[in-house]
Amino acid sequence: MVHVHAATYKDGVFKPDRQPDLCDSARVRLVVETLDSLEAARAEASWATLERLWKSSNFNSGGNRLTRDQLHERR
């Protein structure tokens, strides 16, 4: 699972701007990319918009589900 969070680095510690949805002692891979304040604000707003759209989307068309064979039908 991928989590993207903005954080501030101070005194040798990364402090996330928001509490990540992780359990205590979870091992993670941390990729550090510095952001200027304007870029950080824009990135945070973009992720918030994406999360809002994802949560409000309904991908269930209500139609019949295709079988594996139908999905992989070769002509």
Coordinates of N, CA and C in Angstrom, one line a residue:
M1 N 0.9 -1.2 0.0 CA 0.0 0.0 0.0 C 0.9 1.2 0.0
V2 N 0.5 2.3 -0.7 CA 1.3 3.5 -0.8 C 0.6 4.6 -0.1
H3 N 1.3 5.3 0.8 CA 0.9 6.4 1.5 C 1.8 7.6 1.1
V4 N 1.2 8.7 0.8 CA 2.1 9.9 0.5 C 1.7 11.0 1.5
H5 N 2.7 11.4 2.2 CA 2.4 12.4 3.2 C 3.5 13.5 3.2
A6 N 3.1 14.7 3.4 CA 4.1 15.8 3.6 C 4.6 15.8 5.0
A7 N 5.9 16.1 5.2 CA 6.4 16.1 6.5 C 7.5 17.2 6.7
T8 N 7.8 17.5 7.9 CA 8.8 18.5 8.2 C 10.0 17.8 8.9
Y9 N 11.2 18.0 8.5 CA 12.4 17.4 9.1 C 13.0 18.4 10.1
K10 N 13.1 18.0 11.3 CA 13.7 18.9 12.3 C 14.4 18.1 13.4
D11 N 15.5 18.5 13.8 CA 16.3 17.8 14.8 C 16.4 16.3 14.6
G12 N 16.6 15.9 13.3 CA 16.9 14.5 13.0 C 15.6 13.7 12.9
V13 N 14.4 14.3 12.9 CA 13.2 13.5 12.9 C 12.2 14.1 11.9
F14 N 11.6 13.2 11.1 CA 10.6 13.6 10.2 C 9.2 13.6 10.9
K15 N 8.5 14.7 10.9 CA 7.2 14.8 11.5 C 6.2 15.0 10.4
P16 N 5.3 14.1 10.3 CA 4.3 14.2 9.2 C 3.3 15.3 9.5
D17 N 2.8 16.0 8.5 CA 1.8 17.0 8.7 C 0.5 16.5 9.1
R18 N 0.2 15.2 8.7 CA -1.0 14.5 9.1 C -0.6 13.2 9.7
Q19 N -1.4 12.6 10.6 CA -1.1 11.3 11.2 C -1.3 10.3 10.1
P20 N -0.3 9.5 9.7 CA -0.5 8.4 8.7 C -1.3 7.3 9.3
D21 N -2.0 6.6 8.4 CA -2.9 5.5 8.8 C -2.0 4.2 8.8
L22 N -1.2 4.1 9.8 CA -0.3 3.0 10.0 C -0.3 2.6 11.5
C23 N -0.1 1.3 11.7 CA 0.0 0.8 13.0 C 1.3 1.1 13.6
D24 N 1.4 1.1 15.0 CA 2.7 1.3 15.6 C 3.7 0.3 15.2
S25 N 4.9 0.7 15.1 CA 6.1 -0.2 14.7 C 6.0 -0.7 13.3
A26 N 5.1 -0.1 12.4 CA 5.1 -0.5 11.0 C 6.4 -0.1 10.3
R27 N 6.9 -1.1 9.6 CA 8.2 -0.8 8.8 C 7.7 -0.2 7.5
V28 N 8.4 0.9 7.1 CA 8.1 1.6 5.9 C 9.3 1.9 5.1
R29 N 9.2 2.2 3.8 CA 10.3 2.7 3.0 C 10.0 4.2 2.8
L30 N 11.0 5.0 3.2 CA 10.8 6.4 3.2 C 11.6 7.0 2.1
V31 N 10.9 7.7 1.1 CA 11.6 8.3 0.0 C 11.5 9.8 0.3
V32 N 12.6 10.5 0.3 CA 12.6 11.9 0.7 C 12.7 12.8 -0.5
E33 N 11.8 13.7 -0.7 CA 11.8 14.7 -1.8 C 11.5 16.0 -1.2
T34 N 12.5 16.9 -1.3 CA 12.3 18.3 -0.7 C 11.3 19.1 -1.6
L35 N 10.5 19.8 -0.9 CA 9.4 20.6 -1.5 C 9.6 22.1 -1.0
D36 N 9.4 23.0 -1.9 CA 9.3 24.4 -1.4 C 7.9 24.6 -0.9
S37 N 7.7 25.6 -0.1 CA 6.4 25.8 0.5 C 5.2 25.9 -0.4
L38 N 5.4 26.6 -1.6 CA 4.3 26.7 -2.5 C 4.0 25.3 -3.2
E39 N 5.1 24.6 -3.5 CA 4.9 23.3 -4.1 C 4.3 22.3 -3.1
A40 N 4.7 22.4 -1.9 CA 4.1 21.5 -0.8 C 2.6 21.8 -0.7
A41 N 2.2 23.0 -0.6 CA 0.8 23.4 -0.5 C 0.0 22.9 -1.7
R42 N 0.6 23.0 -2.9 CA -0.1 22.6 -4.1 C -0.2 21.1 -4.1
A43 N 0.9 20.4 -3.7 CA 0.9 18.9 -3.6 C -0.2 18.4 -2.6
E44 N -0.2 19.0 -1.4 CA -1.2 18.6 -0.4 C -2.6 18.8 -0.9
A45 N -2.9 20.0 -1.5 CA -4.2 20.2 -2.0 C -4.6 19.2 -3.1
S46 N -3.6 18.9 -4.0 CA -3.9 17.9 -5.0 C -4.2 16.5 -4.4
W47 N -3.4 16.1 -3.4 CA -3.7 14.8 -2.8 C -5.1 14.8 -2.1
A48 N -5.4 15.9 -1.4 CA -6.7 16.0 -0.8 C -7.8 15.9 -1.8
T49 N -7.7 16.6 -2.9 CA -8.7 16.5 -4.0 C -8.8 15.1 -4.5
L50 N -7.7 14.4 -4.7 CA -7.7 13.1 -5.2 C -8.4 12.1 -4.2
E51 N -8.0 12.2 -3.0 CA -8.6 11.4 -1.9 C -10.1 11.6 -1.9
R52 N -10.6 12.9 -1.9 CA -12.0 13.2 -1.9 C -12.7 12.6 -3.1
L53 N -12.1 12.7 -4.3 CA -12.8 12.1 -5.4 C -12.8 10.6 -5.4
W54 N -11.7 10.0 -4.9 CA -11.7 8.5 -4.7 C -12.8 8.0 -3.8
K55 N -12.9 8.7 -2.7 CA -13.9 8.3 -1.7 C -15.3 8.5 -2.1
S56 N -15.5 9.5 -3.0 CA -16.9 9.8 -3.5 C -17.3 9.1 -4.7
S57 N -16.3 8.4 -5.4 CA -16.6 7.7 -6.6 C -17.3 6.4 -6.4
N58 N -18.2 6.0 -7.3 CA -18.8 4.8 -7.3 C -18.6 4.0 -8.6
F59 N -17.7 3.0 -8.5 CA -17.4 2.3 -9.8 C -18.3 1.1 -10.1
N60 N -19.3 0.9 -9.3 CA -20.2 -0.2 -9.5 C -21.3 0.2 -10.4
S61 N -21.3 -0.3 -11.6 CA -22.3 0.1 -12.6 C -23.6 -0.6 -12.4
G62 N -23.6 -1.6 -11.5 CA -24.8 -2.3 -11.3 C -25.1 -3.4 -12.3
G63 N -24.2 -3.5 -13.3 CA -24.4 -4.5 -14.4 C -23.8 -5.8 -14.0
N64 N -24.0 -6.8 -14.9 CA -23.4 -8.1 -14.7 C -21.9 -8.1 -14.7
R65 N -21.3 -8.9 -13.8 CA -19.9 -8.9 -13.8 C -19.4 -9.9 -14.8
L66 N -18.3 -9.6 -15.5 CA -17.8 -10.5 -16.5 C -17.0 -11.6 -15.9
T67 N -17.0 -12.7 -16.5 CA -16.1 -13.8 -16.0 C -14.7 -13.6 -16.5
R68 N -13.8 -14.4 -15.9 CA -12.4 -14.3 -16.3 C -12.2 -14.6 -17.8
D69 N -12.9 -15.6 -18.2 CA -12.8 -15.9 -19.7 C -13.3 -14.8 -20.5
Q70 N -14.4 -14.1 -20.1 CA -14.9 -13.0 -20.9 C -14.0 -11.9 -20.9
L71 N -13.3 -11.6 -19.8 CA -12.4 -10.5 -19.7 C -11.1 -10.8 -20.6
H72 N -10.8 -12.0 -20.7 CA -9.5 -12.4 -21.4 C -9.8 -13.0 -22.8
E73 N -11.0 -12.8 -23.3 CA -11.4 -13.4 -24.6 C -10.5 -12.9 -25.7
R74 N -9.9 -13.8 -26.5 CA -9.0 -13.4 -27.6 C -9.8 -13.6 -28.9
R75 N -9.6 -12.7 -29.8 CA -10.3 -12.8 -31.1 C -9.3 -13.4 -32.1

